[in-house]
Short mmCIF file of C-alpha atoms in Angstrom, two decimals:
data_model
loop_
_atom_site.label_atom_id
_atom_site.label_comp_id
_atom_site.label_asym_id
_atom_site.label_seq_id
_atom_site.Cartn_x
_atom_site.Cartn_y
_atom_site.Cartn_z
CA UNK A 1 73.59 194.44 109.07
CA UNK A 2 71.90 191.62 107.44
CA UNK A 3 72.72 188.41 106.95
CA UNK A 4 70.03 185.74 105.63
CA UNK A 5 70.67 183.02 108.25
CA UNK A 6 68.39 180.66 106.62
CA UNK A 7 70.52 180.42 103.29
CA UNK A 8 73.11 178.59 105.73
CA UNK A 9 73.40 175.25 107.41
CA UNK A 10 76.05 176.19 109.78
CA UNK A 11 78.58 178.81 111.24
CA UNK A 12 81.55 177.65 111.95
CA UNK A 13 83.12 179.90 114.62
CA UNK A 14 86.83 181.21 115.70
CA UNK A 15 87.10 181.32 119.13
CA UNK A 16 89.50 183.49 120.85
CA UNK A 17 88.53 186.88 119.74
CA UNK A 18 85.22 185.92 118.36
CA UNK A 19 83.13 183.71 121.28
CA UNK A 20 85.47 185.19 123.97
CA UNK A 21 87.96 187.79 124.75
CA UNK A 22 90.61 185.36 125.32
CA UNK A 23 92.50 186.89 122.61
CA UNK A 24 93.59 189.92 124.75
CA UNK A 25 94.66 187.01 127.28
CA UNK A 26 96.92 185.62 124.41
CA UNK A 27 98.34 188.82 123.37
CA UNK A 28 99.55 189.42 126.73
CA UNK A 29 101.44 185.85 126.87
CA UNK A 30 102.94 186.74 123.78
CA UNK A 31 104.17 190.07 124.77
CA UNK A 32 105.62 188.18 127.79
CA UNK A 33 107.57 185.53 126.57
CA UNK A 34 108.85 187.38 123.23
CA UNK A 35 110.27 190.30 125.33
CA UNK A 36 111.73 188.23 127.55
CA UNK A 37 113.31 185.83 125.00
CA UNK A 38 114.56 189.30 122.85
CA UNK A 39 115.66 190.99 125.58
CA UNK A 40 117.78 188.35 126.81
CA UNK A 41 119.28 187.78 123.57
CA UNK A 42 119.84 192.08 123.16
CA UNK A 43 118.08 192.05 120.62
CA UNK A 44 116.89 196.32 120.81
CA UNK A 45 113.86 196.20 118.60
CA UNK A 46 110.49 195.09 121.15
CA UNK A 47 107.74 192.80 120.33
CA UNK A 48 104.42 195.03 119.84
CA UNK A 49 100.65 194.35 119.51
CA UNK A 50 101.45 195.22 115.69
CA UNK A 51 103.76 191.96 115.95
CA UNK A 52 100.71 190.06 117.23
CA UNK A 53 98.51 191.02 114.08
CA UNK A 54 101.13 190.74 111.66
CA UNK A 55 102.96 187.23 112.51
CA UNK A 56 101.11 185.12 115.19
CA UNK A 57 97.04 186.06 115.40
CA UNK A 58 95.27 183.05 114.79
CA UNK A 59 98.31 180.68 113.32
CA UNK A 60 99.52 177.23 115.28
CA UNK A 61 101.40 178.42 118.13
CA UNK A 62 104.66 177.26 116.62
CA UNK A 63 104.06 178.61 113.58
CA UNK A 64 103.39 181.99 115.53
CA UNK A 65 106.95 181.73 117.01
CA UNK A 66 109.09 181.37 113.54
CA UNK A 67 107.57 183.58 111.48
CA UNK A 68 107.87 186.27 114.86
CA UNK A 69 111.49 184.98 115.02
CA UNK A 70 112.03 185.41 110.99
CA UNK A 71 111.05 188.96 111.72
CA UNK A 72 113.89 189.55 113.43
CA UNK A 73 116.38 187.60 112.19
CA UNK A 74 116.85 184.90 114.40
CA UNK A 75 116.41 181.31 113.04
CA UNK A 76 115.62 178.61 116.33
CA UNK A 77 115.51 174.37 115.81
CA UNK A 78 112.36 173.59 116.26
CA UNK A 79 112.58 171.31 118.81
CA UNK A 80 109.57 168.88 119.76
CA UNK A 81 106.53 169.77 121.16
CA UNK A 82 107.87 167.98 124.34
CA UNK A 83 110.48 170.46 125.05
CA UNK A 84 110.60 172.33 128.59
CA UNK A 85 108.95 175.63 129.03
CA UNK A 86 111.08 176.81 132.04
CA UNK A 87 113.77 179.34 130.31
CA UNK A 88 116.31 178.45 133.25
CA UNK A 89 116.03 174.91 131.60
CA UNK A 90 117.34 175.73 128.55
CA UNK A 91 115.02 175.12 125.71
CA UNK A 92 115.39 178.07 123.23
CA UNK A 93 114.01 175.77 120.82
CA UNK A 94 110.48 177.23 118.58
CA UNK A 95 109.08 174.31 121.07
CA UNK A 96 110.13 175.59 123.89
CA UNK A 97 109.17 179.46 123.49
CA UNK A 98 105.30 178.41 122.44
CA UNK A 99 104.93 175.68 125.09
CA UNK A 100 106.21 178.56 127.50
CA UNK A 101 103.43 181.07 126.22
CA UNK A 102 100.99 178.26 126.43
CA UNK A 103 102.13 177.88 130.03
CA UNK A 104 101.68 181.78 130.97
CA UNK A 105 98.30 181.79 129.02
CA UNK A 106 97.17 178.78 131.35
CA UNK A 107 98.25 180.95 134.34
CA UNK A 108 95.91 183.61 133.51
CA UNK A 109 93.28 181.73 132.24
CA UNK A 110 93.33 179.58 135.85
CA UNK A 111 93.48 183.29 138.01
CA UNK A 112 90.93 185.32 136.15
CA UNK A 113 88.94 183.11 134.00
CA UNK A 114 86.88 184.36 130.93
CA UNK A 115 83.19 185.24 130.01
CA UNK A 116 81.72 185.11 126.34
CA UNK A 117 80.99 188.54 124.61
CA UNK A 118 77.48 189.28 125.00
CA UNK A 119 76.69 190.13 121.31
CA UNK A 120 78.55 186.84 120.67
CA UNK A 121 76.16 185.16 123.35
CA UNK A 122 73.39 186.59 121.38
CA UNK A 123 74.17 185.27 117.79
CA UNK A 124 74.57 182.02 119.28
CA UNK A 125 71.36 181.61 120.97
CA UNK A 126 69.39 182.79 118.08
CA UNK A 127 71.16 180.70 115.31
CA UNK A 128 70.79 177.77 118.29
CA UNK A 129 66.56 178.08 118.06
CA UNK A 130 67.30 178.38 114.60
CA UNK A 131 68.39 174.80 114.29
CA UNK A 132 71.55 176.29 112.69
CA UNK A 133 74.82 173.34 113.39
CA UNK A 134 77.77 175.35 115.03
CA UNK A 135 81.31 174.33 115.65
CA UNK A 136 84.43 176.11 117.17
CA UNK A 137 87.57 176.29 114.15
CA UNK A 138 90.30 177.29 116.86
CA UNK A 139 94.16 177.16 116.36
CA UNK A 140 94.97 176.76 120.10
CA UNK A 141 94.87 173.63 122.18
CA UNK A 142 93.66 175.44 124.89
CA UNK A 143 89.94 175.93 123.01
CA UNK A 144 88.21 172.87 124.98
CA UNK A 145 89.55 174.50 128.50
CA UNK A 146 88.22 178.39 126.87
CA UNK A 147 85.40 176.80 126.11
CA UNK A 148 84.50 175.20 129.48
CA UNK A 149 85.90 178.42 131.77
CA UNK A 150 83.17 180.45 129.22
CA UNK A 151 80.52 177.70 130.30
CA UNK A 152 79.66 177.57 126.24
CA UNK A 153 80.09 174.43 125.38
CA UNK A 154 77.44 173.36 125.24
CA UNK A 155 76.76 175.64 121.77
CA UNK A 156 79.38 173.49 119.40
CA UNK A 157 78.83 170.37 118.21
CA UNK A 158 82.43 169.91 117.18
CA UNK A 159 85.01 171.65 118.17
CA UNK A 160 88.48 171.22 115.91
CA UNK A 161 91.29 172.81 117.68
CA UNK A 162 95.09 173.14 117.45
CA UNK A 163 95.69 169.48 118.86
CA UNK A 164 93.16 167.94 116.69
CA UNK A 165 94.80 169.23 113.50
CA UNK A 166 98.25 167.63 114.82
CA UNK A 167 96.84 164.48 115.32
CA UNK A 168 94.80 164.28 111.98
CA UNK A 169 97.52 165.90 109.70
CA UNK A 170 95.67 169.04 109.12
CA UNK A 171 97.32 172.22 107.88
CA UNK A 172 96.65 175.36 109.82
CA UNK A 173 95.06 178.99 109.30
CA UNK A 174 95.83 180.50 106.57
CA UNK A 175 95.16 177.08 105.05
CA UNK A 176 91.37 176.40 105.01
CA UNK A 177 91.85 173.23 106.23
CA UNK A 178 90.66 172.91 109.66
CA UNK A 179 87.29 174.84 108.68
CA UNK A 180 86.69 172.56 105.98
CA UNK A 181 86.93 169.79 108.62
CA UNK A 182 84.52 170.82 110.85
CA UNK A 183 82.02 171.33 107.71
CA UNK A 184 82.57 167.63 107.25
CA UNK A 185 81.71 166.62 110.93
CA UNK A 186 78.48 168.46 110.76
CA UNK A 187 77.63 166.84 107.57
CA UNK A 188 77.46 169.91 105.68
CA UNK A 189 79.08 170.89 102.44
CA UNK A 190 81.04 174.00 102.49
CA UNK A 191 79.43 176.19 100.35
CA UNK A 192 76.54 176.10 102.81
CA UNK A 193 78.58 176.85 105.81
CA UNK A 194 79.46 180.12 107.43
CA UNK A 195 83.21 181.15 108.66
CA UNK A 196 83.63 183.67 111.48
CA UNK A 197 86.75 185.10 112.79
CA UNK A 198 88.51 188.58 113.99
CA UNK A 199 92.34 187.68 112.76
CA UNK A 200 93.34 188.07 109.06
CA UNK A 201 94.86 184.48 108.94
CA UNK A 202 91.73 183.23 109.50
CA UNK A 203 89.81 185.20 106.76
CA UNK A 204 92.22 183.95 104.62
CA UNK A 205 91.30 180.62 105.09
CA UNK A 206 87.93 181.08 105.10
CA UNK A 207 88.10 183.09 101.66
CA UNK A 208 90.36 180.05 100.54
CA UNK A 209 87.57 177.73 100.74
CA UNK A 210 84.29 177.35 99.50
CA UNK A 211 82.21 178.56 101.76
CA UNK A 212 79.24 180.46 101.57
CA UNK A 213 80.28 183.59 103.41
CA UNK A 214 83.56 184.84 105.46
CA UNK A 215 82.24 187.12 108.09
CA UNK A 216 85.24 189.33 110.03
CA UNK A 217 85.07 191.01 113.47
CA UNK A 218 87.26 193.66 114.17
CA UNK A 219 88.62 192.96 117.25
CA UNK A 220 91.14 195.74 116.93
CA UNK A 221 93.18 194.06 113.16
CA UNK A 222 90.84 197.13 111.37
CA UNK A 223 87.93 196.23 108.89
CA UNK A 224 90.37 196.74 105.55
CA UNK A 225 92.39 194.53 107.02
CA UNK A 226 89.99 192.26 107.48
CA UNK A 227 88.28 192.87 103.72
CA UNK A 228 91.53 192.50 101.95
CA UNK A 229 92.03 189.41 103.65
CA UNK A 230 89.15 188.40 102.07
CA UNK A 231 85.95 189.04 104.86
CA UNK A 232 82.64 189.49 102.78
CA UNK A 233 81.37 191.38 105.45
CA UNK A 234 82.85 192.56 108.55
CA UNK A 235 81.15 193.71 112.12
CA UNK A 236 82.69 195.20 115.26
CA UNK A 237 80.79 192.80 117.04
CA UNK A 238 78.49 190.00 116.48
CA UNK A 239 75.15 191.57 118.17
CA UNK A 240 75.28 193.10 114.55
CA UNK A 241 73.93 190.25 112.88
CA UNK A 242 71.20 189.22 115.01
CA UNK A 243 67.54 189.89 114.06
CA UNK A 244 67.43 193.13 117.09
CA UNK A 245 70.05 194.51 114.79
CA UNK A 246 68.15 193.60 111.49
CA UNK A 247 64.84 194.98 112.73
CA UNK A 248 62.83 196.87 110.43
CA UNK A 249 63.92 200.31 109.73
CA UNK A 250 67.65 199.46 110.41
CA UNK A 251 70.09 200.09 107.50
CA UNK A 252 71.01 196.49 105.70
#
């Protein structure tokens, strides 16, 4: 696969899924909590990875929660984002469920920490010599702490995550929003910036701004998927657009 980096000014990056595996770590949380909350409530029909591609990969965590909720029928106040985590305390709020994900994502994050993907390791080094500006686009709060357990942040010049787009007002994934802020933090206009990510919402936003290209990584969401969401061109991993991939005699 080949991709002419030097048409770009920067890549602007997903991070769970795309610089590390965290998103496995995520969809286990989420499998956690919603069975728990649905089985308490005897509710019969379980939450699935399908659930996790179809209503909560790559959104705001409490946007995650409703539309997972709307699936089933149940409607929640949404709470603040102060509410307790602890289930015994009482907070079936949309609140309360994501802050307790974000608490059992935290747990595993602490206990068995997280390395980058090597391919991803790869593209970043090379676009790094390259002079290329790279930032992390990341729905979750948790992306500085990722970052740091991954010992990669040293890679992104700006980072927006899921508590900067609270405090600045900024709509999340689908929206294209938060990528179009990092563009402006590099200094960059969009159409010469790259978006990466493995989750459909993300495409989407990506394809709903201007940006020069929308590359998508099936992480296990399936390349249609990830074309109809609007990827122009979609890898299994990102060793497949570094120059050892591109090397003469490889197919473009």
């Amino acid at each position: 696969m080949i991709v002419d980096w030097s048409a770009y000014r920067a890549v602007l990056f997903d991070l769970d899924g795309v610089i590390t595996p965290t998103a496995e770590v995520h969809m286990r949380a989420w499998a956690q909590m919603f069975n728990d909350f649905l089985s308490a409530r005897g509710v019969e029909d379980p939450y699935t990875d399908a659930d996790y591609f179809e209503h909560v990969d790559g959104k705001p965590r409490y946007d995650g929660v409703r539309d997972l909720l709307a699936s089933r029928g149940i409607t929640l106040p949404d709470g603040t984002p102060e509410d307790p985590a602890d289930q015994a305390a009482g907070a079936e709020t949309v609140c309360g469920l994501g802050n307790r994900k974000n608490d059992a994502f935290g747990q595993v994050l602490r206990e068995e920490g997280v390395a980058a993907y090597p391919g991803s390791l790869r593209l970043l080094d090379e676009l790094r010599e390259r002079g290329t500006a790279l930032a992390i686009v990341s729905s979750s709060k948790n992306a500085p702490d990722v970052l740091a357990a991954a010992g990669v942040t040293d890679y992104f010049t700006v980072v927006v995550h899921g508590g900067v787009a609270a405090e600045r007002g900024l709509k999340g994934k689908p929206a294209p929003d938060t990528y179009q802020e990092a563009a402006r933090e590099l200094g960059v206009p969009d159409e010469t910036a790259v978006v990466v990510e493995d989750a459909t919402s993300g495409v989407a936003a990506g394809a709903a701004g201007d940006f020069g290209l929308v590359v998508g990584v099936d992480r296990g969401v399936g390349h249609d998927a990830l074309t109809r969401a609007g990827a122009d061109v979609v890898v299994d991993d990102l060793d497949e657009l570094t120059a050892a991939a591109a090397a003469p005699g490889d197919p473009a």
